[in-house]
Tab-separated table of C-alpha atoms (C1' of nucleotides) in Angstrom:
chain	number	residue	atom	x	y	z
A	1	MET	CA	16.183	9.706	-32.839
A	2	THR	CA	17.521	13.021	-31.611
A	3	ALA	CA	15.972	15.251	-28.978
A	4	HIS	CA	12.297	15.589	-29.839
A	5	PRO	CA	10.185	18.037	-27.892
A	6	ILE	CA	7.843	15.203	-26.956
A	7	ALA	CA	7.418	16.700	-23.534
A	8	ALA	CA	5.807	19.688	-25.257
A	9	ASN	CA	3.015	17.263	-26.084
A	10	ASP	CA	1.662	17.545	-22.581
A	11	GLY	CA	2.080	21.274	-22.660
A	12	GLY	CA	-0.271	21.802	-25.594
A	13	SER	CA	1.671	22.635	-28.776
A	14	PRO	CA	0.950	20.044	-31.453
A	15	ASP	CA	3.694	17.511	-31.897
A	16	ARG	CA	4.936	16.541	-35.365
A	17	ARG	CA	5.482	12.939	-34.387
A	18	GLU	CA	1.902	12.783	-33.212
A	19	GLU	CA	0.679	13.999	-36.599
A	20	VAL	CA	2.549	11.221	-38.353
A	21	LEU	CA	1.106	8.670	-35.937
A	22	ALA	CA	-2.465	9.861	-36.543
A	23	ALA	CA	-2.012	9.815	-40.321
A	24	ALA	CA	-0.617	6.300	-40.097
A	25	ALA	CA	-3.588	5.132	-38.015
A	26	GLU	CA	-5.951	6.482	-40.652
A	27	CYS	CA	-4.075	4.801	-43.503
A	28	PHE	CA	-3.708	1.456	-41.751
A	29	MET	CA	-7.407	1.462	-40.947
A	30	ARG	CA	-8.404	2.253	-44.525
A	31	ARG	CA	-6.105	-0.001	-46.459
A	32	GLY	CA	-4.756	-2.526	-43.993
A	33	TYR	CA	-1.227	-2.960	-42.738
A	34	GLU	CA	0.717	-4.313	-45.673
A	35	ALA	CA	-1.195	-2.371	-48.291
A	36	THR	CA	-0.348	0.929	-46.661
A	37	SER	CA	2.836	2.419	-48.055
A	38	MET	CA	5.003	4.948	-46.303
A	39	ASP	CA	4.184	7.224	-49.237
A	40	ASP	CA	0.480	6.905	-48.383
A	41	VAL	CA	1.160	8.109	-44.867
A	42	ALA	CA	3.303	10.948	-46.160
A	43	ASP	CA	0.689	11.925	-48.781
A	44	MET	CA	-1.956	12.183	-46.075
A	45	LEU	CA	0.302	14.714	-44.364
A	46	GLY	CA	1.062	16.562	-47.582
A	47	ALA	CA	4.698	15.581	-47.153
A	48	THR	CA	7.163	13.038	-48.428
A	49	LYS	CA	8.309	9.932	-46.636
A	50	GLY	CA	11.500	11.577	-45.520
A	51	ARG	CA	9.383	13.066	-42.799
A	52	VAL	CA	7.861	9.718	-41.807
A	53	TYR	CA	11.227	7.969	-41.626
A	54	HIS	CA	12.596	10.771	-39.527
A	55	HIS	CA	10.106	9.946	-36.769
A	56	PHE	CA	9.779	6.175	-37.155
A	57	ARG	CA	12.491	3.738	-38.099
A	58	SER	CA	10.359	1.416	-40.207
A	59	LYS	CA	6.807	0.545	-41.173
A	60	PRO	CA	6.456	-2.197	-38.553
A	61	GLU	CA	7.587	0.177	-35.793
A	62	LEU	CA	5.118	2.772	-37.002
A	63	PHE	CA	2.312	0.261	-36.872
A	64	PHE	CA	3.354	-1.008	-33.451
A	65	GLU	CA	3.158	2.522	-32.102
A	66	VAL	CA	-0.364	2.895	-33.474
A	67	PHE	CA	-1.338	-0.353	-31.786
A	68	ARG	CA	0.286	0.605	-28.513
A	69	ARG	CA	-1.480	3.932	-28.534
A	70	ALA	CA	-4.842	2.286	-29.183
A	71	ILE	CA	-4.577	-0.121	-26.279
A	72	SER	CA	-3.162	2.494	-23.931
A	73	ILE	CA	-6.129	4.779	-24.613
A	74	LEU	CA	-8.499	1.913	-23.807
A	75	ALA	CA	-6.656	1.015	-20.632
A	76	ARG	CA	-6.679	4.611	-19.445
A	77	GLU	CA	-10.273	5.451	-20.370
A	78	ALA	CA	-12.072	2.169	-19.757
A	79	GLY	CA	-9.817	-0.271	-17.917
A	80	VAL	CA	-9.392	2.179	-15.092
A	81	HIS	CA	-13.045	1.758	-14.084
A	82	GLU	CA	-12.423	-1.839	-13.024
A	83	THR	CA	-11.456	-0.590	-9.577
A	84	GLY	CA	-14.195	1.996	-9.145
A	85	PRO	CA	-17.044	2.028	-6.609
A	86	GLY	CA	-20.320	0.103	-6.750
A	87	THR	CA	-21.319	-3.400	-7.799
A	88	ALA	CA	-19.503	-5.319	-10.515
A	89	ALA	CA	-22.449	-4.557	-12.784
A	90	ALA	CA	-22.035	-0.838	-12.196
A	91	ARG	CA	-18.307	-1.021	-12.855
A	92	LEU	CA	-18.854	-3.094	-15.989
A	93	ARG	CA	-21.288	-0.497	-17.267
A	94	ARG	CA	-18.766	2.300	-16.828
A	95	MET	CA	-16.091	0.220	-18.533
A	96	ALA	CA	-18.321	-0.652	-21.485
A	97	ARG	CA	-19.548	2.915	-21.880
A	98	ALA	CA	-16.017	4.306	-21.939
A	99	HIS	CA	-14.975	1.549	-24.347
A	100	VAL	CA	-17.759	2.464	-26.771
A	101	LEU	CA	-16.797	6.135	-26.633
A	102	CYS	CA	-13.202	5.170	-27.420
A	103	MET	CA	-14.409	3.154	-30.432
A	104	MET	CA	-16.167	6.253	-31.691
A	105	GLU	CA	-13.653	8.935	-30.822
A	106	THR	CA	-10.396	7.126	-31.561
A	107	GLN	CA	-11.794	4.842	-34.238
A	108	THR	CA	-8.783	5.066	-36.527
A	109	PHE	CA	-6.515	3.783	-33.780
A	110	GLN	CA	-8.928	1.206	-32.413
A	111	ARG	CA	-9.608	-0.512	-35.711
A	112	ASN	CA	-5.946	-1.353	-35.915
A	113	LEU	CA	-6.215	-3.665	-32.919
A	114	THR	CA	-7.789	-6.387	-35.046
A	115	LEU	CA	-5.176	-5.782	-37.714
A	116	GLY	CA	-2.455	-6.307	-35.133
A	117	VAL	CA	-3.939	-9.556	-33.922
A	118	ASP	CA	-4.018	-10.865	-37.480
A	119	LEU	CA	-0.433	-9.771	-37.973
A	120	TYR	CA	0.469	-11.702	-34.846
A	121	ARG	CA	-1.462	-14.796	-35.862
A	122	PHE	CA	-0.489	-14.975	-39.511
A	123	GLY	CA	2.269	-12.508	-40.291
A	124	GLU	CA	5.819	-13.444	-41.054
A	125	THR	CA	7.993	-11.186	-38.961
A	126	SER	CA	11.553	-10.975	-37.715
A	127	ALA	CA	12.481	-12.231	-34.258
A	128	GLU	CA	12.699	-8.680	-32.946
A	129	HIS	CA	9.301	-7.681	-34.266
A	130	ARG	CA	7.880	-10.966	-33.044
A	131	ALA	CA	8.949	-10.041	-29.520
A	132	THR	CA	7.295	-6.638	-29.782
A	133	LEU	CA	4.117	-8.236	-31.087
A	134	GLU	CA	4.067	-10.674	-28.168
A	135	GLU	CA	4.330	-7.761	-25.799
A	136	LEU	CA	1.488	-5.925	-27.539
A	137	MET	CA	-0.698	-9.030	-27.432
A	138	ASP	CA	-0.030	-9.214	-23.694
A	139	LEU	CA	-1.234	-5.647	-23.284
A	140	ARG	CA	-4.403	-6.506	-25.136
A	141	ARG	CA	-4.948	-9.658	-23.111
A	142	ALA	CA	-4.449	-7.706	-19.923
A	143	TYR	CA	-7.115	-5.244	-21.004
A	144	GLU	CA	-9.585	-8.010	-21.843
A	145	ASP	CA	-8.856	-9.680	-18.516
A	146	ALA	CA	-10.289	-6.664	-16.727
A	147	PHE	CA	-13.643	-7.505	-18.322
A	148	ARG	CA	-13.278	-11.192	-17.530
A	149	ARG	CA	-12.489	-10.445	-13.891
A	150	THR	CA	-15.408	-8.071	-13.613
A	151	PHE	CA	-17.793	-10.733	-14.920
A	152	ALA	CA	-16.361	-13.124	-12.325
A	153	ALA	CA	-16.741	-10.465	-9.622
A	154	GLY	CA	-20.346	-9.989	-10.676
A	155	LYS	CA	-20.982	-13.689	-10.221
A	156	ALA	CA	-19.579	-13.364	-6.702
A	157	ASP	CA	-21.437	-10.212	-5.661
A	158	GLY	CA	-24.629	-11.328	-7.389
A	159	SER	CA	-24.926	-8.346	-9.710
A	160	LEU	CA	-24.135	-10.230	-12.921
A	161	ALA	CA	-25.519	-13.521	-14.191
A	162	ALA	CA	-23.092	-14.742	-16.855
A	163	PRO	CA	-22.343	-18.426	-16.257
A	164	ASP	CA	-19.077	-18.306	-18.246
A	165	PRO	CA	-17.022	-15.102	-17.645
A	166	SER	CA	-14.690	-15.788	-20.574
A	167	LEU	CA	-17.522	-16.275	-23.019
A	168	ALA	CA	-19.351	-13.276	-21.615
A	169	MET	CA	-16.224	-11.164	-22.057
A	170	ARG	CA	-16.000	-12.233	-25.687
A	171	THR	CA	-19.612	-11.629	-26.603
A	172	LEU	CA	-19.721	-8.278	-24.804
A	173	LEU	CA	-16.464	-7.088	-26.360
A	174	GLY	CA	-17.664	-8.322	-29.751
A	175	ALA	CA	-20.810	-6.242	-29.521
A	176	ILE	CA	-18.966	-3.102	-28.453
A	177	ASN	CA	-15.870	-3.571	-30.596
A	178	TRP	CA	-18.157	-3.788	-33.590
A	179	VAL	CA	-19.096	-0.178	-32.982
A	180	ALA	CA	-15.739	0.806	-34.489
A	181	VAL	CA	-16.717	-1.089	-37.629
A	182	TRP	CA	-20.088	0.495	-38.323
A	183	TYR	CA	-19.833	3.842	-36.574
A	184	SER	CA	-19.314	6.879	-38.725
A	185	PRO	CA	-19.453	10.349	-37.168
A	186	ARG	CA	-22.333	12.530	-38.297
A	187	HIS	CA	-21.849	16.090	-39.436
A	188	GLY	CA	-22.014	18.469	-36.500
A	189	GLU	CA	-22.042	15.640	-33.983
A	190	THR	CA	-21.117	16.589	-30.416
A	191	ARG	CA	-19.729	14.690	-27.482
A	192	ALA	CA	-23.224	14.714	-25.976
A	193	HIS	CA	-24.636	12.915	-29.032
A	194	ARG	CA	-22.003	10.250	-28.745
A	195	GLU	CA	-22.668	9.804	-25.048
A	196	THR	CA	-26.349	9.303	-25.688
A	197	LEU	CA	-25.607	6.761	-28.399
A	198	ALA	CA	-23.102	5.006	-26.157
A	199	ASP	CA	-25.657	4.814	-23.346
A	200	GLY	CA	-28.196	3.291	-25.729
A	201	ILE	CA	-25.730	0.682	-26.905
A	202	VAL	CA	-24.575	-0.201	-23.403
A	203	ASP	CA	-28.122	-0.402	-22.034
A	204	GLN	CA	-29.028	-2.733	-24.852
A	205	VAL	CA	-25.987	-4.919	-24.598
A	206	LEU	CA	-25.674	-5.234	-20.816
A	207	GLN	CA	-29.310	-6.255	-20.448
A	208	GLY	CA	-28.382	-9.862	-21.147
A	209	TYR	CA	-25.755	-10.090	-18.431
A	210	LEU	CA	-27.566	-8.542	-15.477
A	211	ALA	CA	-28.659	-10.737	-12.598
B	1	MET	CA	-13.713	-18.746	-69.583
B	2	THR	CA	-14.132	-21.955	-71.540
B	3	ALA	CA	-16.258	-24.938	-70.586
B	4	HIS	CA	-15.529	-25.684	-66.954
B	5	PRO	CA	-17.046	-28.781	-65.420
B	6	ILE	CA	-18.627	-26.583	-62.762
B	7	ALA	CA	-21.720	-28.761	-62.866
B	8	ALA	CA	-19.568	-31.580	-61.541
B	9	ASN	CA	-19.383	-29.482	-58.367
B	10	ASP	CA	-22.832	-30.634	-57.368
B	11	GLY	CA	-22.019	-34.193	-58.348
B	12	GLY	CA	-19.160	-34.552	-55.897
B	13	SER	CA	-15.788	-34.451	-57.709
B	14	PRO	CA	-13.713	-31.537	-56.375
B	15	ASP	CA	-13.679	-28.522	-58.637
B	16	ARG	CA	-10.425	-26.746	-59.443
B	17	ARG	CA	-12.002	-23.325	-59.477
B	18	GLU	CA	-13.360	-24.009	-56.016
B	19	GLU	CA	-9.883	-24.838	-54.750
B	20	VAL	CA	-8.556	-21.515	-55.994
B	21	LEU	CA	-11.456	-19.710	-54.340
B	22	ALA	CA	-10.826	-21.393	-50.980
B	23	ALA	CA	-7.099	-20.631	-51.130
B	24	ALA	CA	-7.872	-17.009	-51.949
B	25	ALA	CA	-10.265	-16.735	-48.989
B	26	GLU	CA	-7.554	-18.026	-46.682
B	27	CYS	CA	-4.948	-15.607	-48.047
B	28	PHE	CA	-7.235	-12.581	-47.979
B	29	MET	CA	-8.217	-13.376	-44.405
B	30	ARG	CA	-4.605	-13.711	-43.278
B	31	ARG	CA	-2.981	-10.821	-45.033
B	32	GLY	CA	-5.775	-8.542	-46.132
B	33	TYR	CA	-6.912	-7.680	-49.635
B	34	GLU	CA	-4.155	-5.549	-51.084
B	35	ALA	CA	-1.351	-7.346	-49.311
B	36	THR	CA	-2.337	-10.670	-50.824
B	37	SER	CA	-0.520	-11.327	-54.063
B	38	MET	CA	-1.702	-13.646	-56.769
B	39	ASP	CA	1.535	-15.515	-56.100
B	40	ASP	CA	0.461	-16.008	-52.493
B	41	VAL	CA	-2.762	-17.634	-53.621
B	42	ALA	CA	-0.883	-19.801	-56.099
B	43	ASP	CA	1.717	-20.789	-53.489
B	44	MET	CA	-1.006	-21.964	-51.133
B	45	LEU	CA	-2.138	-24.284	-53.911
B	46	GLY	CA	1.382	-25.421	-54.708
B	47	ALA	CA	0.999	-23.882	-58.148
B	48	THR	CA	1.907	-20.736	-60.057
B	49	LYS	CA	-0.333	-17.816	-60.795
B	50	GLY	CA	-1.014	-19.062	-64.305
B	51	ARG	CA	-3.530	-21.345	-62.675
B	52	VAL	CA	-5.161	-18.552	-60.704
B	53	TYR	CA	-5.482	-16.294	-63.731
B	54	HIS	CA	-7.004	-19.109	-65.710
B	55	HIS	CA	-9.969	-19.202	-63.337
B	56	PHE	CA	-10.273	-15.523	-62.361
B	57	ARG	CA	-9.647	-12.539	-64.574
B	58	SER	CA	-8.084	-10.307	-61.922
B	59	LYS	CA	-7.451	-9.928	-58.215
B	60	PRO	CA	-10.537	-7.795	-57.619
B	61	GLU	CA	-12.771	-10.336	-59.335
B	62	LEU	CA	-11.251	-13.096	-57.243
B	63	PHE	CA	-11.959	-11.171	-54.077
B	64	PHE	CA	-15.503	-10.320	-55.158
B	65	GLU	CA	-16.217	-14.004	-55.647
B	66	VAL	CA	-14.975	-14.763	-52.144
B	67	PHE	CA	-17.250	-12.046	-50.775
B	68	ARG	CA	-20.210	-13.245	-52.791
B	69	ARG	CA	-19.690	-16.774	-51.580
B	70	ALA	CA	-19.520	-15.654	-47.953
B	71	ILE	CA	-22.775	-13.736	-48.062
B	72	SER	CA	-24.566	-16.407	-50.064
B	73	ILE	CA	-23.649	-19.030	-47.460
B	74	LEU	CA	-25.060	-16.786	-44.718
B	75	ALA	CA	-28.261	-16.123	-46.637
B	76	ARG	CA	-28.788	-19.793	-47.276
B	77	GLU	CA	-27.919	-21.089	-43.808
B	78	ALA	CA	-29.178	-18.310	-41.545
B	79	GLY	CA	-31.296	-15.839	-43.520
B	80	VAL	CA	-33.623	-18.614	-44.556
B	81	HIS	CA	-34.862	-18.992	-40.962
B	82	GLU	CA	-36.508	-15.581	-41.064
B	83	THR	CA	-39.652	-17.165	-42.491
B	84	GLY	CA	-39.756	-20.236	-40.242
B	85	PRO	CA	-42.365	-21.172	-37.634
B	86	GLY	CA	-42.706	-19.836	-34.093
B	87	THR	CA	-42.337	-16.437	-32.459
B	88	ALA	CA	-39.921	-13.813	-33.731
B	89	ALA	CA	-37.689	-14.684	-30.777
B	90	ALA	CA	-37.612	-18.330	-31.831
B	91	ARG	CA	-36.809	-17.415	-35.420
B	92	LEU	CA	-34.115	-14.980	-34.302
B	93	ARG	CA	-32.528	-17.712	-32.223
B	94	ARG	CA	-32.356	-20.069	-35.208
B	95	MET	CA	-30.911	-17.295	-37.371
B	96	ALA	CA	-28.259	-16.357	-34.810
B	97	ARG	CA	-27.320	-19.982	-34.163
B	98	ALA	CA	-26.853	-20.696	-37.859
B	99	HIS	CA	-24.912	-17.449	-38.241
B	100	VAL	CA	-22.500	-18.427	-35.471
B	101	LEU	CA	-21.963	-21.854	-37.023
B	102	CYS	CA	-21.161	-20.178	-40.344
B	103	MET	CA	-18.611	-17.936	-38.607
B	104	MET	CA	-16.918	-21.049	-37.269
B	105	GLU	CA	-17.195	-23.358	-40.247
B	106	THR	CA	-16.616	-20.923	-43.107
B	107	GLN	CA	-14.434	-18.515	-41.156
B	108	THR	CA	-11.991	-17.840	-43.983
B	109	PHE	CA	-14.816	-16.646	-46.215
B	110	GLN	CA	-16.729	-14.772	-43.520
B	111	ARG	CA	-13.812	-12.696	-42.324
B	112	ASN	CA	-13.590	-11.197	-45.784
B	113	LEU	CA	-16.947	-9.474	-45.367
B	114	THR	CA	-15.392	-6.752	-43.209
B	115	LEU	CA	-12.539	-6.468	-45.677
B	116	GLY	CA	-15.041	-5.915	-48.457
B	117	VAL	CA	-16.867	-3.202	-46.560
B	118	ASP	CA	-13.585	-1.370	-45.996
B	119	LEU	CA	-12.742	-1.731	-49.670
B	120	TYR	CA	-16.105	-0.216	-50.497
B	121	ARG	CA	-15.738	2.626	-48.009
B	122	PHE	CA	-12.130	3.556	-48.641
B	123	GLY	CA	-10.809	1.764	-51.695
B	124	GLU	CA	-10.052	3.418	-55.002
B	125	THR	CA	-11.627	1.256	-57.649
B	126	SER	CA	-12.633	1.488	-61.283
B	127	ALA	CA	-16.227	2.292	-62.242
B	128	GLU	CA	-16.872	-1.323	-63.150
B	129	HIS	CA	-15.557	-2.673	-59.861
B	130	ARG	CA	-17.401	0.056	-58.028
B	131	ALA	CA	-20.662	-1.215	-59.486
B	132	THR	CA	-19.889	-4.762	-58.415
B	133	LEU	CA	-19.034	-3.564	-54.922
B	134	GLU	CA	-22.327	-1.681	-54.702
B	135	GLU	CA	-24.146	-4.849	-55.623
B	136	LEU	CA	-22.252	-6.834	-52.982
B	137	MET	CA	-22.999	-4.220	-50.330
B	138	ASP	CA	-26.678	-4.533	-51.239
B	139	LEU	CA	-26.524	-8.273	-50.678
B	140	ARG	CA	-25.002	-7.673	-47.279
B	141	ARG	CA	-27.551	-5.026	-46.367
B	142	ALA	CA	-30.337	-7.363	-47.433
B	143	TYR	CA	-28.977	-10.048	-45.129
B	144	GLU	CA	-28.745	-7.655	-42.193
B	145	ASP	CA	-32.282	-6.450	-42.887
B	146	ALA	CA	-33.579	-9.913	-42.097
B	147	PHE	CA	-32.314	-9.415	-38.549
B	148	ARG	CA	-33.708	-5.900	-38.349
B	149	ARG	CA	-37.129	-7.076	-39.532
B	150	THR	CA	-37.140	-9.935	-37.072
B	151	PHE	CA	-36.427	-7.552	-34.193
B	152	ALA	CA	-39.330	-5.408	-35.405
B	153	ALA	CA	-41.556	-8.485	-35.676
B	154	GLY	CA	-40.599	-9.408	-32.123
B	155	LYS	CA	-41.711	-6.002	-30.932
B	156	ALA	CA	-45.050	-6.622	-32.634
B	157	ASP	CA	-45.628	-10.181	-31.416
B	158	GLY	CA	-44.259	-9.365	-27.955
B	159	SER	CA	-41.493	-11.941	-27.964
B	160	LEU	CA	-38.617	-9.446	-28.187
B	161	ALA	CA	-37.990	-6.275	-26.210
B	162	ALA	CA	-35.468	-4.256	-28.201
B	163	PRO	CA	-36.660	-0.633	-28.367
B	164	ASP	CA	-34.532	0.129	-31.450
B	165	PRO	CA	-34.480	-2.720	-34.032
B	166	SER	CA	-31.604	-1.182	-35.995
B	167	LEU	CA	-29.408	-0.797	-32.959
B	168	ALA	CA	-30.364	-4.257	-31.730
B	169	MET	CA	-29.404	-5.696	-35.120
B	170	ARG	CA	-26.010	-4.019	-34.894
B	171	THR	CA	-25.188	-5.093	-31.359
B	172	LEU	CA	-26.387	-8.657	-31.939
B	173	LEU	CA	-24.492	-8.999	-35.213
B	174	GLY	CA	-21.422	-7.466	-33.582
B	175	ALA	CA	-21.428	-10.054	-30.837
B	176	ILE	CA	-21.864	-12.965	-33.249
B	177	ASN	CA	-19.680	-11.634	-36.059
B	178	TRP	CA	-16.889	-11.312	-33.541
B	179	VAL	CA	-16.896	-15.095	-33.257
B	180	ALA	CA	-15.098	-15.233	-36.604
B	181	VAL	CA	-12.376	-13.047	-35.086
B	182	TRP	CA	-11.585	-15.069	-31.963
B	183	TYR	CA	-12.722	-18.544	-32.901
B	184	SER	CA	-10.053	-21.063	-33.742
B	185	PRO	CA	-10.993	-24.717	-34.287
B	186	ARG	CA	-9.638	-27.138	-31.721
B	187	HIS	CA	-7.903	-30.332	-32.666
B	188	GLY	CA	-10.386	-33.155	-33.124
B	189	GLU	CA	-13.353	-30.820	-32.833
B	190	THR	CA	-16.637	-32.151	-34.180
B	191	ARG	CA	-19.788	-30.518	-35.464
B	192	ALA	CA	-21.437	-31.418	-32.143
B	193	HIS	CA	-18.816	-29.422	-30.232
B	194	ARG	CA	-19.424	-26.413	-32.412
B	195	GLU	CA	-23.173	-26.695	-31.974
B	196	THR	CA	-22.797	-26.748	-28.200
B	197	LEU	CA	-20.532	-23.699	-28.314
B	198	ALA	CA	-22.927	-21.932	-30.689
B	199	ASP	CA	-25.844	-22.641	-28.338
B	200	GLY	CA	-23.874	-21.206	-25.414
B	201	ILE	CA	-23.059	-18.059	-27.327
B	202	VAL	CA	-26.592	-17.567	-28.578
B	203	ASP	CA	-28.137	-18.216	-25.161
B	204	GLN	CA	-25.800	-15.647	-23.680
B	205	VAL	CA	-26.302	-13.040	-26.343
B	206	LEU	CA	-30.054	-13.296	-26.884
B	207	GLN	CA	-30.750	-12.972	-23.174
B	208	GLY	CA	-30.656	-9.212	-23.461
B	209	TYR	CA	-33.234	-8.983	-26.216
B	210	LEU	CA	-35.951	-11.281	-24.896
B	211	ALA	CA	-39.223	-9.798	-23.680
C	1	DG	C1'	13.450	18.472	-40.000
C	2	DT	C1'	12.212	17.662	-44.553
C	3	DC	C1'	13.347	17.110	-49.375
C	4	DT	C1'	15.036	14.554	-53.842
C	5	DA	C1'	17.179	10.675	-55.903
C	6	DT	C1'	18.082	6.064	-56.133
C	7	DA	C1'	18.907	1.080	-55.200
C	8	DA	C1'	16.937	-3.461	-54.703
C	9	DA	C1'	12.903	-6.217	-54.334
C	10	DG	C1'	8.298	-7.650	-55.340
C	11	DG	C1'	3.586	-6.971	-57.426
C	12	DG	C1'	-0.244	-7.457	-61.341
C	13	DA	C1'	-0.961	-8.945	-65.593
C	14	DT	C1'	0.014	-10.999	-70.269
C	15	DA	C1'	2.194	-13.999	-74.015
C	16	DG	C1'	3.222	-18.084	-75.467
C	17	DA	C1'	5.243	-22.837	-74.588
C	18	DC	C1'	3.664	-27.398	-73.455
D	1	DG	C1'	-5.211	-26.251	-67.751
D	2	DT	C1'	-0.926	-24.974	-66.044
D	3	DC	C1'	3.868	-23.260	-66.419
D	4	DT	C1'	7.802	-19.992	-67.579
D	5	DA	C1'	9.344	-15.621	-68.939
D	6	DT	C1'	8.697	-10.956	-69.143
D	7	DC	C1'	6.982	-5.960	-68.882
D	8	DC	C1'	6.185	-2.158	-66.161
D	9	DC	C1'	4.986	-0.165	-61.970
D	10	DT	C1'	5.121	0.384	-56.898
D	11	DT	C1'	7.374	-0.441	-52.552
D	12	DT	C1'	10.894	-0.103	-48.566
D	13	DA	C1'	14.709	2.056	-47.107
D	14	DT	C1'	18.885	4.859	-47.426
D	15	DA	C1'	22.117	8.763	-48.844
D	16	DG	C1'	22.896	13.137	-49.098
D	17	DA	C1'	21.269	18.006	-50.366
D	18	DC	C1'	19.247	22.025	-48.172
DNA sequence: GTCTATAAAGGGATAGAC
DNA sequence: GTCTATCCCTTTATAGAC
């Protein structure tokens, strides 16, 4: 891996590595991890796999990067609200709303989270890849823990009424993770449309957990 | 397909075709549709793929049978409660409870429902398989409609308070479908344990939809 | 930085033995 | 009803041209 202008990423000019990553996310989502070939990813870019292998050493590493990106988007957009102002219920609402928007706007990346968990649970991988997978599972657990802690905080400050924070975390995340499964962007849809939809979903879902 | 003693299935003696189907469900769940080889299915049975091909013409047909089985279990166990006694809220609770138990007890089959939807949305299939997939998607839609109708009925009889029955159906099913993703049976677990867990989940989740 | 060509391995499906 | 052997195609990954 020679000097890539990855720093230019922040500056604005589109990065080639980023294009490969996005194409891979799309392919993995559509066909699953093992069924996706490096040729599929290349085809989606209108290139050959020489280009893919130039940016990523192997298929597992490509997938791991997709996973890492997915969870890092969630942590940045949603997890960050754990430490905001207001009651636990208010913070939970901001977290859930941002999470839903991520499911809609970075769907191709987010759907690969489940794929990664299955790979961890059932896949046969080398020791090195196993270690990376463990690390990625830790990232995911850490993200989920923010929801668990917020449910516990809501029990303490009286704003939330879930008797079992772990179970509440699971049912809430189930409801909002599922958005990535059924959501499909409409033609001409704007950010405002998605925000309205996200508010509707979150209002609906949080109703059951409020004190 | 020559004379199989499929009728013996009802009688009690284990059916060979059924064994292949169960092994296939497990493999498809673990590795995904395309990544699962007919050899994988055979290996899980301690056999070779000659046996698999004797019972199922092709890999797609094998998968379709797994999908069909999954949805038919749900329709029988949960969908049937749509027409039971009591308020819409009471019926919805019985449906959701049975659904959760299915997610736990026939997990390997149920997890393939999402796989099938992805295959339908993104897969490249022959015209014949396409037609079968359409039919399977209809079965799934019909099952989901039972939930949608019950939410609408609850609006009418005043037992449920979801403003948008379609959205309520999606968030509720998301929360309870997700059980199949995180649930893992504990050692020595009994049906009673699962029923208690299912009741906890359903109590938690339905809270938000009650009038 | 991306291409073509190729090696080595594994997949779906069938034929025919038993 | 299940197994072995086989055909043909696709896959991962690398080497080396440009």
